[in-house]
Short mmCIF file of N, CA and C and ligand atoms in Angstrom, two decimals:
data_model
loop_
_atom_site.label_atom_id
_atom_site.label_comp_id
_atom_site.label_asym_id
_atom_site.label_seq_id
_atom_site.Cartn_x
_atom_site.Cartn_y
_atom_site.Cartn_z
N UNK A 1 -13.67 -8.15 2.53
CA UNK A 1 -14.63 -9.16 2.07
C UNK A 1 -13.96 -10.53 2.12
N UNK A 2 -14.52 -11.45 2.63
CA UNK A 2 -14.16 -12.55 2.98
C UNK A 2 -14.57 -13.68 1.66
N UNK A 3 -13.84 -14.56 0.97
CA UNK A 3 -14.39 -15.25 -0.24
C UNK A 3 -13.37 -16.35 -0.02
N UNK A 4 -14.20 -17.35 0.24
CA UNK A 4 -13.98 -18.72 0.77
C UNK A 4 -13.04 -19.64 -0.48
N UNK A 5 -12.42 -20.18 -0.67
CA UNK A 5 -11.63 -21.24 -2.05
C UNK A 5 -12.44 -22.98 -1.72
N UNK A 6 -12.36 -23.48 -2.58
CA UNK A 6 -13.19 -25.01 -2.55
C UNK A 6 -12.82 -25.36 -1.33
N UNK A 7 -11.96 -25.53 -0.83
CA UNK A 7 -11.62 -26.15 0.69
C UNK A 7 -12.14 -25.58 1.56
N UNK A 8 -12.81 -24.32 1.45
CA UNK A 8 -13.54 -23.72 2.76
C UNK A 8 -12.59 -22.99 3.25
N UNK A 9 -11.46 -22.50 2.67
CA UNK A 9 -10.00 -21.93 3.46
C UNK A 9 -10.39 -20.55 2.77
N UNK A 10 -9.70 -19.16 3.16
CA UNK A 10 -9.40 -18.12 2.49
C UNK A 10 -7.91 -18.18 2.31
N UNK A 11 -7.42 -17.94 1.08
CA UNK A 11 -6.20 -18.39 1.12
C UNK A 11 -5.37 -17.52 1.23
N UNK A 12 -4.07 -17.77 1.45
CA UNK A 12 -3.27 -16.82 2.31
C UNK A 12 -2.69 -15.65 1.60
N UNK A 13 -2.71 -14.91 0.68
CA UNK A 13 -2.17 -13.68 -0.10
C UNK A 13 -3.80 -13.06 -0.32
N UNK A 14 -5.26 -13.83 -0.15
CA UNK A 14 -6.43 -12.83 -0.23
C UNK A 14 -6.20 -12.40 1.73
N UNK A 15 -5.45 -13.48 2.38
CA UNK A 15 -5.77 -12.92 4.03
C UNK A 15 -4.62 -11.51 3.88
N UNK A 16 -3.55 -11.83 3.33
CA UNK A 16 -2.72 -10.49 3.50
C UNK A 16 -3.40 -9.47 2.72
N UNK A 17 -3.82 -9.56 1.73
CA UNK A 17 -4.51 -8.11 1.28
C UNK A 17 -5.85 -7.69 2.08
N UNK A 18 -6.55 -8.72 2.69
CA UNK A 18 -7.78 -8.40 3.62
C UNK A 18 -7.02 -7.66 4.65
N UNK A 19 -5.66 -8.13 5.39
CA UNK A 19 -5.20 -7.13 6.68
C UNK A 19 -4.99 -6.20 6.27
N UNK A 20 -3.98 -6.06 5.00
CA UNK A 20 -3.72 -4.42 4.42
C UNK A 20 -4.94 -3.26 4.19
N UNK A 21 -6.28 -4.44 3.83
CA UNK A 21 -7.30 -3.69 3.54
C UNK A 21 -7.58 -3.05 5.10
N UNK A 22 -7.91 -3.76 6.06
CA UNK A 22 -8.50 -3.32 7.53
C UNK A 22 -7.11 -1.98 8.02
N UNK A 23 -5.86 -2.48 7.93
CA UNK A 23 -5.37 -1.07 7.90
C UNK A 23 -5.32 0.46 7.33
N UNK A 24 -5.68 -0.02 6.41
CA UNK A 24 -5.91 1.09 4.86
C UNK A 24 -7.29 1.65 6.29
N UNK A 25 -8.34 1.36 6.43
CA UNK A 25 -9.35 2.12 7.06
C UNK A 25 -8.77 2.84 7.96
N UNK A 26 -7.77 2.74 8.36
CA UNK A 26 -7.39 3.33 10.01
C UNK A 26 -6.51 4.55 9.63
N UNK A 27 -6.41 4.46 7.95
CA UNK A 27 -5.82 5.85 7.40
C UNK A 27 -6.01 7.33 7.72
N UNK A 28 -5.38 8.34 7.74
CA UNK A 28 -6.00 9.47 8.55
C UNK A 28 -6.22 10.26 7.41
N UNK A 29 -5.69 9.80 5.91
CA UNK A 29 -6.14 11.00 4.70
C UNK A 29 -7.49 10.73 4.36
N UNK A 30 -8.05 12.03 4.02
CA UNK A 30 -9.46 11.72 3.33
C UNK A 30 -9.35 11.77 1.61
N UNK A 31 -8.60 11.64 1.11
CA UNK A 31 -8.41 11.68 -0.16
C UNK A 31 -8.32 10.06 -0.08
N UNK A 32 -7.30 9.60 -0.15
CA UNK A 32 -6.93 8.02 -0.23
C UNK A 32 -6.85 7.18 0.59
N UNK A 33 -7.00 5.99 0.86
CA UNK A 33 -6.49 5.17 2.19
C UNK A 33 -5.70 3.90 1.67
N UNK A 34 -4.56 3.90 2.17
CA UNK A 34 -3.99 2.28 1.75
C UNK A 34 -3.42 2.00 3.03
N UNK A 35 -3.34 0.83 2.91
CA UNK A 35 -2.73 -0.06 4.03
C UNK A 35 -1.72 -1.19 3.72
N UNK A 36 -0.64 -1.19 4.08
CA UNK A 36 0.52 -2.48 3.85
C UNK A 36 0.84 -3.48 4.79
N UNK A 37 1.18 -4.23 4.79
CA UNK A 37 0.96 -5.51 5.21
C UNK A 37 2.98 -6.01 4.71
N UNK A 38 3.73 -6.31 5.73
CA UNK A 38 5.30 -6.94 5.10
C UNK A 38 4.96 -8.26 5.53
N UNK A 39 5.49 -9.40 4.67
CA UNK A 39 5.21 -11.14 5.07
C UNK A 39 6.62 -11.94 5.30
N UNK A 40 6.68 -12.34 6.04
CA UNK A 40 8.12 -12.98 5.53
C UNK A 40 7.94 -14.56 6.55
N UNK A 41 8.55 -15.35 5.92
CA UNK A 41 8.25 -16.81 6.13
C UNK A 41 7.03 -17.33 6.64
N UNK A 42 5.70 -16.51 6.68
CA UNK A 42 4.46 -16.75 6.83
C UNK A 42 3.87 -16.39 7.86
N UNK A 43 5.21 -15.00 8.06
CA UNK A 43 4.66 -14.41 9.56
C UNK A 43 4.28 -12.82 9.34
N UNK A 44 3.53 -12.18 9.56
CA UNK A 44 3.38 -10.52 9.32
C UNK A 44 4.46 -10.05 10.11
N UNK A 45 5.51 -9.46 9.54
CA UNK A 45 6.32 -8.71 10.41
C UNK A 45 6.24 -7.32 10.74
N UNK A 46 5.60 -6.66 9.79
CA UNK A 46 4.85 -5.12 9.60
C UNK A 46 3.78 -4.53 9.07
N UNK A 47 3.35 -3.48 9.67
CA UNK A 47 1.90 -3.15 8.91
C UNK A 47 2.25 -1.14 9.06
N UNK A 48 1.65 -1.05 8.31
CA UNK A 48 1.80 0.32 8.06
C UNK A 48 0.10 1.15 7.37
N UNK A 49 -0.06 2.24 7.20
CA UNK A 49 -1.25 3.54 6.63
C UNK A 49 -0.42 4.30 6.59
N UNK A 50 -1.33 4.97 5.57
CA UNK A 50 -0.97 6.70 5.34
C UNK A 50 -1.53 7.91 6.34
N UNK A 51 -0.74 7.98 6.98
CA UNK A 51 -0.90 9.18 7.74
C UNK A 51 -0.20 10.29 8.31
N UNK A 52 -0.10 11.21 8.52
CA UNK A 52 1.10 12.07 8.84
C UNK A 52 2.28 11.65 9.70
N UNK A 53 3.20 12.28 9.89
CA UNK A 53 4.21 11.77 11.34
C UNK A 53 3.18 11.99 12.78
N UNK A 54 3.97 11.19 13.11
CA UNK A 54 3.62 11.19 14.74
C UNK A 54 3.75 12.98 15.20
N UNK A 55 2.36 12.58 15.93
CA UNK A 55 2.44 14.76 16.77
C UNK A 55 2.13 15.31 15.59
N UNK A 56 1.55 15.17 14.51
CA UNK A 56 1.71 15.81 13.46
C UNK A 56 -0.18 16.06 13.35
N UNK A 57 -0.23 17.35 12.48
CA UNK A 57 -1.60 17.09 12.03
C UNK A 57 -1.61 16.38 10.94
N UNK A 58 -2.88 15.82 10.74
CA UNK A 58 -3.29 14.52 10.13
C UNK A 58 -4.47 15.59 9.06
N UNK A 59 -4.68 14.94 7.65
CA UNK A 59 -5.53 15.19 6.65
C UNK A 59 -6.85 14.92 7.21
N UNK A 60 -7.16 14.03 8.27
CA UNK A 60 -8.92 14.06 8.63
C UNK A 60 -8.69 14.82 9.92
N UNK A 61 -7.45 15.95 9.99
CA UNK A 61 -7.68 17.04 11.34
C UNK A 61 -7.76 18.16 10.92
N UNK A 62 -7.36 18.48 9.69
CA UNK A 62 -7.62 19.85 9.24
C UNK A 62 -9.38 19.57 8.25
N UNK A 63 -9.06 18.57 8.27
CA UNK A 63 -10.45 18.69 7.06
C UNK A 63 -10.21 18.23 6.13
N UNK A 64 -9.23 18.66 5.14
CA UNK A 64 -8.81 18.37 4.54
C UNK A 64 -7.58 18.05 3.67
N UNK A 65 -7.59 17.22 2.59
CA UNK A 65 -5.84 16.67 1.85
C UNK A 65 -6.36 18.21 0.50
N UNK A 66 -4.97 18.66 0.18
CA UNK A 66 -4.59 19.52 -0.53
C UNK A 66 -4.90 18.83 -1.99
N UNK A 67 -4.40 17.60 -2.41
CA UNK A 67 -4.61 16.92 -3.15
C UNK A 67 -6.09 16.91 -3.71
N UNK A 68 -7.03 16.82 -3.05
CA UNK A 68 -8.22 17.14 -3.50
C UNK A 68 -8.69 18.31 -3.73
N UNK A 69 -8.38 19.56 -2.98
CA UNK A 69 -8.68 20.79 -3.24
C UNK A 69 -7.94 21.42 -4.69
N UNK A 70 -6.80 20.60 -4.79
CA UNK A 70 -6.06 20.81 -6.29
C UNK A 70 -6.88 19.83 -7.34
N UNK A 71 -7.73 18.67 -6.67
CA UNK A 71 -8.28 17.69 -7.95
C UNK A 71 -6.76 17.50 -8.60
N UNK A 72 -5.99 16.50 -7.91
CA UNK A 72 -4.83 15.79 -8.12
C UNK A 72 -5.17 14.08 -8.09
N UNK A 73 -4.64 13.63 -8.98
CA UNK A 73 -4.24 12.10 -9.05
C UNK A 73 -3.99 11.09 -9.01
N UNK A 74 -3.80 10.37 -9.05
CA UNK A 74 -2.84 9.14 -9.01
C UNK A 74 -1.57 9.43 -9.78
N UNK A 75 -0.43 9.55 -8.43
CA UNK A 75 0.92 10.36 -9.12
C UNK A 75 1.19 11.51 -9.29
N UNK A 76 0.12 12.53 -8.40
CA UNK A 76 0.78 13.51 -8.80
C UNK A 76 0.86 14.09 -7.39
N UNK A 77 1.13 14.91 -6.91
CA UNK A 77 1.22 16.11 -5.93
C UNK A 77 0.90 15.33 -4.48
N UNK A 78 2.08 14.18 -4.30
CA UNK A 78 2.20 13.68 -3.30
C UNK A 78 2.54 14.39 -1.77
N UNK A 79 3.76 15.45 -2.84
CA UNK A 79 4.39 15.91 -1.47
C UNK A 79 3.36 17.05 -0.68
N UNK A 80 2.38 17.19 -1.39
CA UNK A 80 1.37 18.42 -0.50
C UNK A 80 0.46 17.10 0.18
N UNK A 81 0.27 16.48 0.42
CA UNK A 81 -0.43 15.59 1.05
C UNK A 81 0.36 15.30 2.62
N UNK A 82 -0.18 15.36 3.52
CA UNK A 82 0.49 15.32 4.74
C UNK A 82 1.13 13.87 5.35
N UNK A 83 0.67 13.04 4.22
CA UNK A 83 1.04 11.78 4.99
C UNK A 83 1.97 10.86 4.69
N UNK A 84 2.83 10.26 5.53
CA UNK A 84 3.69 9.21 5.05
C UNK A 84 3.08 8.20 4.46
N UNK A 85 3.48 7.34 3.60
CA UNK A 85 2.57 6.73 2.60
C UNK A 85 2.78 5.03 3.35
N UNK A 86 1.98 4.47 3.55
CA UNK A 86 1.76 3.11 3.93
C UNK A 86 2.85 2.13 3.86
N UNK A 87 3.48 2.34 2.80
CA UNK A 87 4.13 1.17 2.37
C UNK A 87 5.93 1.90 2.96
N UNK A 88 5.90 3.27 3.11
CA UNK A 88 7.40 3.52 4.20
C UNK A 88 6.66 3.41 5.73
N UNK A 89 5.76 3.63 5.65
CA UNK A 89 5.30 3.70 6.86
C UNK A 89 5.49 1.81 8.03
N UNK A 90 5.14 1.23 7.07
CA UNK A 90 5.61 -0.47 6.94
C UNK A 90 6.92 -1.11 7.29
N UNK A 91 7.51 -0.15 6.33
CA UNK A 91 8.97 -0.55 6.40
C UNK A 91 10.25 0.28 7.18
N UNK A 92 9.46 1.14 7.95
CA UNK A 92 10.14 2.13 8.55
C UNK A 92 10.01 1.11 9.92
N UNK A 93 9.40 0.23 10.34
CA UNK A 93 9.07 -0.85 11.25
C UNK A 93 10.13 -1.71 11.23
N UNK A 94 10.97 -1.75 9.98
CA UNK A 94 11.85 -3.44 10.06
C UNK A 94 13.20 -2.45 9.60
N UNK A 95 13.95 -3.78 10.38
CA UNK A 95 15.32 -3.15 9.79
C UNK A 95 15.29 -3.76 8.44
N UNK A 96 16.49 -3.96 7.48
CA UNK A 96 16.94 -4.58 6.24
C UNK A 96 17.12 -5.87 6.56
N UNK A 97 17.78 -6.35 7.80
CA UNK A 97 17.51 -7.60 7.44
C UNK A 97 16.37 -8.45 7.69
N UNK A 98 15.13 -7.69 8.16
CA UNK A 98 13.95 -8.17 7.68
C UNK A 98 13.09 -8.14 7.09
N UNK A 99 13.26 -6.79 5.70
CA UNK A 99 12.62 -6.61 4.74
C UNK A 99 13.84 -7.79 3.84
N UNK A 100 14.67 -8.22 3.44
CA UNK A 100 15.47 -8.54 2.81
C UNK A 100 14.39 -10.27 2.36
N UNK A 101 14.40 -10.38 1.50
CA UNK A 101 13.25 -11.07 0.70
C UNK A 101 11.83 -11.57 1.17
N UNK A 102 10.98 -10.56 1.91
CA UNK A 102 10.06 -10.14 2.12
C UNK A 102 9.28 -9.72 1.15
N UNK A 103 8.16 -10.15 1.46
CA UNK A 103 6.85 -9.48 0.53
C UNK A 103 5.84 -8.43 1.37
N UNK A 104 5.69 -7.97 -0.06
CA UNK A 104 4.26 -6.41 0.48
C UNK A 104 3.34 -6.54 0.11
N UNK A 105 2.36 -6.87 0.93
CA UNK A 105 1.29 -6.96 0.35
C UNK A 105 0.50 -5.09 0.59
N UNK A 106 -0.04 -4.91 -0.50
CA UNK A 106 -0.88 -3.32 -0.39
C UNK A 106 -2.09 -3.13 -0.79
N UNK A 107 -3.08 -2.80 0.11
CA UNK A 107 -4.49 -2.50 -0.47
C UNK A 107 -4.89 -1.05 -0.31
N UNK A 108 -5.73 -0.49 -1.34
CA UNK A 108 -6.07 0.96 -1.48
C UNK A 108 -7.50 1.19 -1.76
N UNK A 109 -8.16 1.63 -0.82
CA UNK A 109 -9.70 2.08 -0.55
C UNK A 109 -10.05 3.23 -0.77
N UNK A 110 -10.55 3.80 -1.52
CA UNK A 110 -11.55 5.05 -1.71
C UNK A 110 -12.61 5.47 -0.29
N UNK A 111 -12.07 6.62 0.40
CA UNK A 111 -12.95 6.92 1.24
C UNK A 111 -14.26 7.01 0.81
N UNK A 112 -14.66 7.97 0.04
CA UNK A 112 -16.12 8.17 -0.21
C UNK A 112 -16.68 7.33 -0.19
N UNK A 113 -16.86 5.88 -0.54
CA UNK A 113 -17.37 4.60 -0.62
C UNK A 113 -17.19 3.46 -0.16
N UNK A 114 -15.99 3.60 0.00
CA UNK A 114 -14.82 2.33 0.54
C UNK A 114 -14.99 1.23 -0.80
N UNK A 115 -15.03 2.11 -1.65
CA UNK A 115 -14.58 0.89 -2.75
C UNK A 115 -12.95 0.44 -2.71
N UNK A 116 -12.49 -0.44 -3.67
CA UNK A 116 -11.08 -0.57 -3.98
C UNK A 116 -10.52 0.28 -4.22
N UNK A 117 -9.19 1.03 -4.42
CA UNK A 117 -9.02 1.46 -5.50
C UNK A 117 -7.75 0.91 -5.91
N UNK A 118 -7.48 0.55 -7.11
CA UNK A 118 -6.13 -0.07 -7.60
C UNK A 118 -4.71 0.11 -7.20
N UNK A 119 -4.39 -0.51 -6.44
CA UNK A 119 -3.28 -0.23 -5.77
C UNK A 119 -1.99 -0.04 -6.52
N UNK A 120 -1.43 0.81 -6.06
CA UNK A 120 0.07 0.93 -6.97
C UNK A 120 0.92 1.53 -6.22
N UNK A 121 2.29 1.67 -5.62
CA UNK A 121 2.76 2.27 -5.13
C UNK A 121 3.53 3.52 -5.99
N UNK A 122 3.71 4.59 -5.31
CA UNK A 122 4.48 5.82 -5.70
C UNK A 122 5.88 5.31 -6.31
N UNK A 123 6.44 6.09 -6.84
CA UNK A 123 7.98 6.09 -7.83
C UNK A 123 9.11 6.15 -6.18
N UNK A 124 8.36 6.62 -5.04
CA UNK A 124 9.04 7.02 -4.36
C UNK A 124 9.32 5.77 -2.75
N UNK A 125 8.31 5.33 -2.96
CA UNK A 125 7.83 4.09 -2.05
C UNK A 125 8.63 2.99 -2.57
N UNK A 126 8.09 2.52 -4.30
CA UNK A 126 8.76 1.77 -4.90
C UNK A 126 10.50 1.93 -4.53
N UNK A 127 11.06 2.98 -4.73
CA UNK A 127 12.50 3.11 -4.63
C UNK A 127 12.88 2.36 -3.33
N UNK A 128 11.91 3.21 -1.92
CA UNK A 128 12.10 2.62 -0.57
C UNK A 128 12.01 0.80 -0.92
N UNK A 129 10.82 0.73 -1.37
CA UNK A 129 10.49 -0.92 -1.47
C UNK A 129 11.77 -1.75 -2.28
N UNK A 130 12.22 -1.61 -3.68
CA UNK A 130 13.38 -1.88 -3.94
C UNK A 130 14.85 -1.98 -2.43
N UNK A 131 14.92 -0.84 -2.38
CA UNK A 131 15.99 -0.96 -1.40
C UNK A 131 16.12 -1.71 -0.52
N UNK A 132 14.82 -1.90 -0.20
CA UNK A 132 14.79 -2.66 1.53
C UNK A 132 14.94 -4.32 1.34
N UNK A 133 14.88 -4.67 0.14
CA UNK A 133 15.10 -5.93 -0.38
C UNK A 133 14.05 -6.47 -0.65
N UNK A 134 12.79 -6.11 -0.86
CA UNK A 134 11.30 -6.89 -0.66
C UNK A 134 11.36 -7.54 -1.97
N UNK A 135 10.69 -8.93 -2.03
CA UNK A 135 10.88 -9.82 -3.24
C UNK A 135 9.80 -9.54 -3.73
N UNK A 136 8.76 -9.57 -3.59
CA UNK A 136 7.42 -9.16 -4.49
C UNK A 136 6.24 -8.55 -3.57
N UNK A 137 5.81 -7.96 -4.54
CA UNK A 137 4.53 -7.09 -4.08
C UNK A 137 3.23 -6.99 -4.59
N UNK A 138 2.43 -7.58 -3.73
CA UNK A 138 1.04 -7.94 -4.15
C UNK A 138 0.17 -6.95 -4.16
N UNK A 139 -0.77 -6.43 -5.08
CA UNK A 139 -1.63 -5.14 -4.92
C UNK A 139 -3.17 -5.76 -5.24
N UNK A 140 -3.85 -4.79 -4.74
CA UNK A 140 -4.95 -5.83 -4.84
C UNK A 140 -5.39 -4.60 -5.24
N UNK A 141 -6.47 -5.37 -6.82
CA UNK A 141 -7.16 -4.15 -7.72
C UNK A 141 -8.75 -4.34 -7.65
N UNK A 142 -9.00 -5.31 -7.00
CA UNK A 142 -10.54 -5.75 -6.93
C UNK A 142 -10.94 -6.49 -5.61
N UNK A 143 -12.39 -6.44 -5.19
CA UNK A 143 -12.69 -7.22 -4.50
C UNK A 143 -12.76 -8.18 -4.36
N UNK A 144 -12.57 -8.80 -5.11
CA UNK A 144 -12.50 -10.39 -5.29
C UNK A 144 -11.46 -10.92 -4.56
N UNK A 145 -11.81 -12.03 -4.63
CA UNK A 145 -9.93 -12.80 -4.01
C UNK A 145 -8.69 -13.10 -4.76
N UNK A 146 -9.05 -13.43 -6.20
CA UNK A 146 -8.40 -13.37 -7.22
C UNK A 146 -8.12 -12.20 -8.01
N UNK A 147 -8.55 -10.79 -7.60
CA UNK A 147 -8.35 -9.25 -8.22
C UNK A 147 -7.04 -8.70 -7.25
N UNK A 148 -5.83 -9.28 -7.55
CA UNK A 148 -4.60 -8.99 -7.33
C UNK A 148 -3.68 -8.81 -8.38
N UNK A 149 -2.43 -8.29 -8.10
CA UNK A 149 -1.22 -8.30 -9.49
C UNK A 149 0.09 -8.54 -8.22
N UNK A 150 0.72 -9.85 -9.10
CA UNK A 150 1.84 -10.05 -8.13
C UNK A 150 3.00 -9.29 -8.84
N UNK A 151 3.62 -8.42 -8.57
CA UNK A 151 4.82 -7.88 -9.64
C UNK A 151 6.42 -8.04 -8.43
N UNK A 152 7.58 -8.25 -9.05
CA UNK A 152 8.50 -8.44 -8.51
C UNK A 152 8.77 -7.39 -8.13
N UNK A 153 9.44 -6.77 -6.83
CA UNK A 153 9.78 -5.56 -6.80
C UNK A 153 10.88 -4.24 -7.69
N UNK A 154 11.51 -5.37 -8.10
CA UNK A 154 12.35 -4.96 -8.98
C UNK A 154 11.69 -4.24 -10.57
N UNK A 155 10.61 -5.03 -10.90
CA UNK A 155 9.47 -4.43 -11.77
C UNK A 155 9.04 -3.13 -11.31
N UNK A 156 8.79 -3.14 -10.04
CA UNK A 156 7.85 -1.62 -9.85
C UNK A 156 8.43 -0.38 -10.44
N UNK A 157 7.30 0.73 -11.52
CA UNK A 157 8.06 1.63 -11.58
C UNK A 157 8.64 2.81 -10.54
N UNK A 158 9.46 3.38 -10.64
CA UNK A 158 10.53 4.00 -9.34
C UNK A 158 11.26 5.02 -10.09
N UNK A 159 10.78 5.52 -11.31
CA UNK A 159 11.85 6.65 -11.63
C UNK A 159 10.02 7.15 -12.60
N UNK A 160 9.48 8.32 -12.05
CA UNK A 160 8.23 9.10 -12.75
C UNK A 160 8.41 9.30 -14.01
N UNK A 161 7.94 8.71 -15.46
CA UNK A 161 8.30 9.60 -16.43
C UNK A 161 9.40 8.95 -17.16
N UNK A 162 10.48 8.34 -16.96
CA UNK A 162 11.74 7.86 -17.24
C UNK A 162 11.74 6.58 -17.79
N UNK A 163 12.53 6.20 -18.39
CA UNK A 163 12.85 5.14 -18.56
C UNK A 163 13.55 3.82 -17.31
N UNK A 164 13.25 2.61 -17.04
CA UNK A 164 13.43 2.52 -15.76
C UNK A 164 15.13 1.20 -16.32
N UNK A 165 15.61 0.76 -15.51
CA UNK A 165 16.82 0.35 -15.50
C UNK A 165 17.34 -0.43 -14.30
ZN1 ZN B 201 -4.01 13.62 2.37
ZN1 ZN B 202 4.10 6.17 -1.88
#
């Protein structure tokens, strides 16, 4: 969704979550779709979805994600889901020294509708995202242009359950 600012501009962190959003569609799970978007000095250097490995079967080739046939979560029973998750999928594209104070932008769509759905990355993504040096990460929780959360990467949680450190 396109939502214009007084200048007639869309401004540039609603355009990175709009690309993450158009990737998120090209997702191959039918349970979830997200799409990531890496930024660095005002250039897209990577884009990534959730979808299996390459040669691999894909969640919209069997029919279906396991995750739904279990009625699983947000956070839970990742690893039965066939797909690499958007945001390694992103960064599996750059070496370190071009995730190294880089931003992520991530959007997450509900197939059934293609609504939003609140983006958050996994304990496990987050860890990848930490490592790779990314300075902040934008998630977009609404349609709007202003329904984002900027959190530092270092914020994201990355340990399930735990206390983080
Ligand atoms: Zn799946
Ligand atoms: Zn993840």
């Amino acid at each position: 969704m396109v939502i214009r600012g007084k200048d007639n501009r869309v401004s540039k962190i609603d355009t990175y979550l709009n690309c993450a959003e158009v990737f998120a569609y090209r997702s191959t799970c039918i349970k979830r779709k997200y799409g990531a978007v890496i930024v660095k000095d005002d250039a897209v250097i990577s884009t990534g979805y959730n979808g299996a490995p390459r040669g691999k079967k894909n969640c919209c080739d069997t029919g279906n994600c396991p995750r739904i046939e279990k009625d699983l979560h947000q956070g839970q029973g990742y690893d039965i889901c066939r797909a690499v998750h958007a945001e390694a999928n992103a960064l599996l594209n750059c070496s370190r020294e071009q995730t190294l104070g880089a931003d992520l932008y991530l959007t997450g769509v509900n197939p059934k509708d293609d609504s939003i759905h609140e983006a958050k990355p996994c304990p496990l993504c987050a860890r990848m995202i930490i490592q790779a040096g990314i300075k902040d990460v934008y998630l977009r929780i609404g349609k709007g242009a202003d329904e984002y959360r900027k959190v530092p990467a270092e914020d994201l949680l990355w340990v399930a359950g735990e206390e983080q450190d």
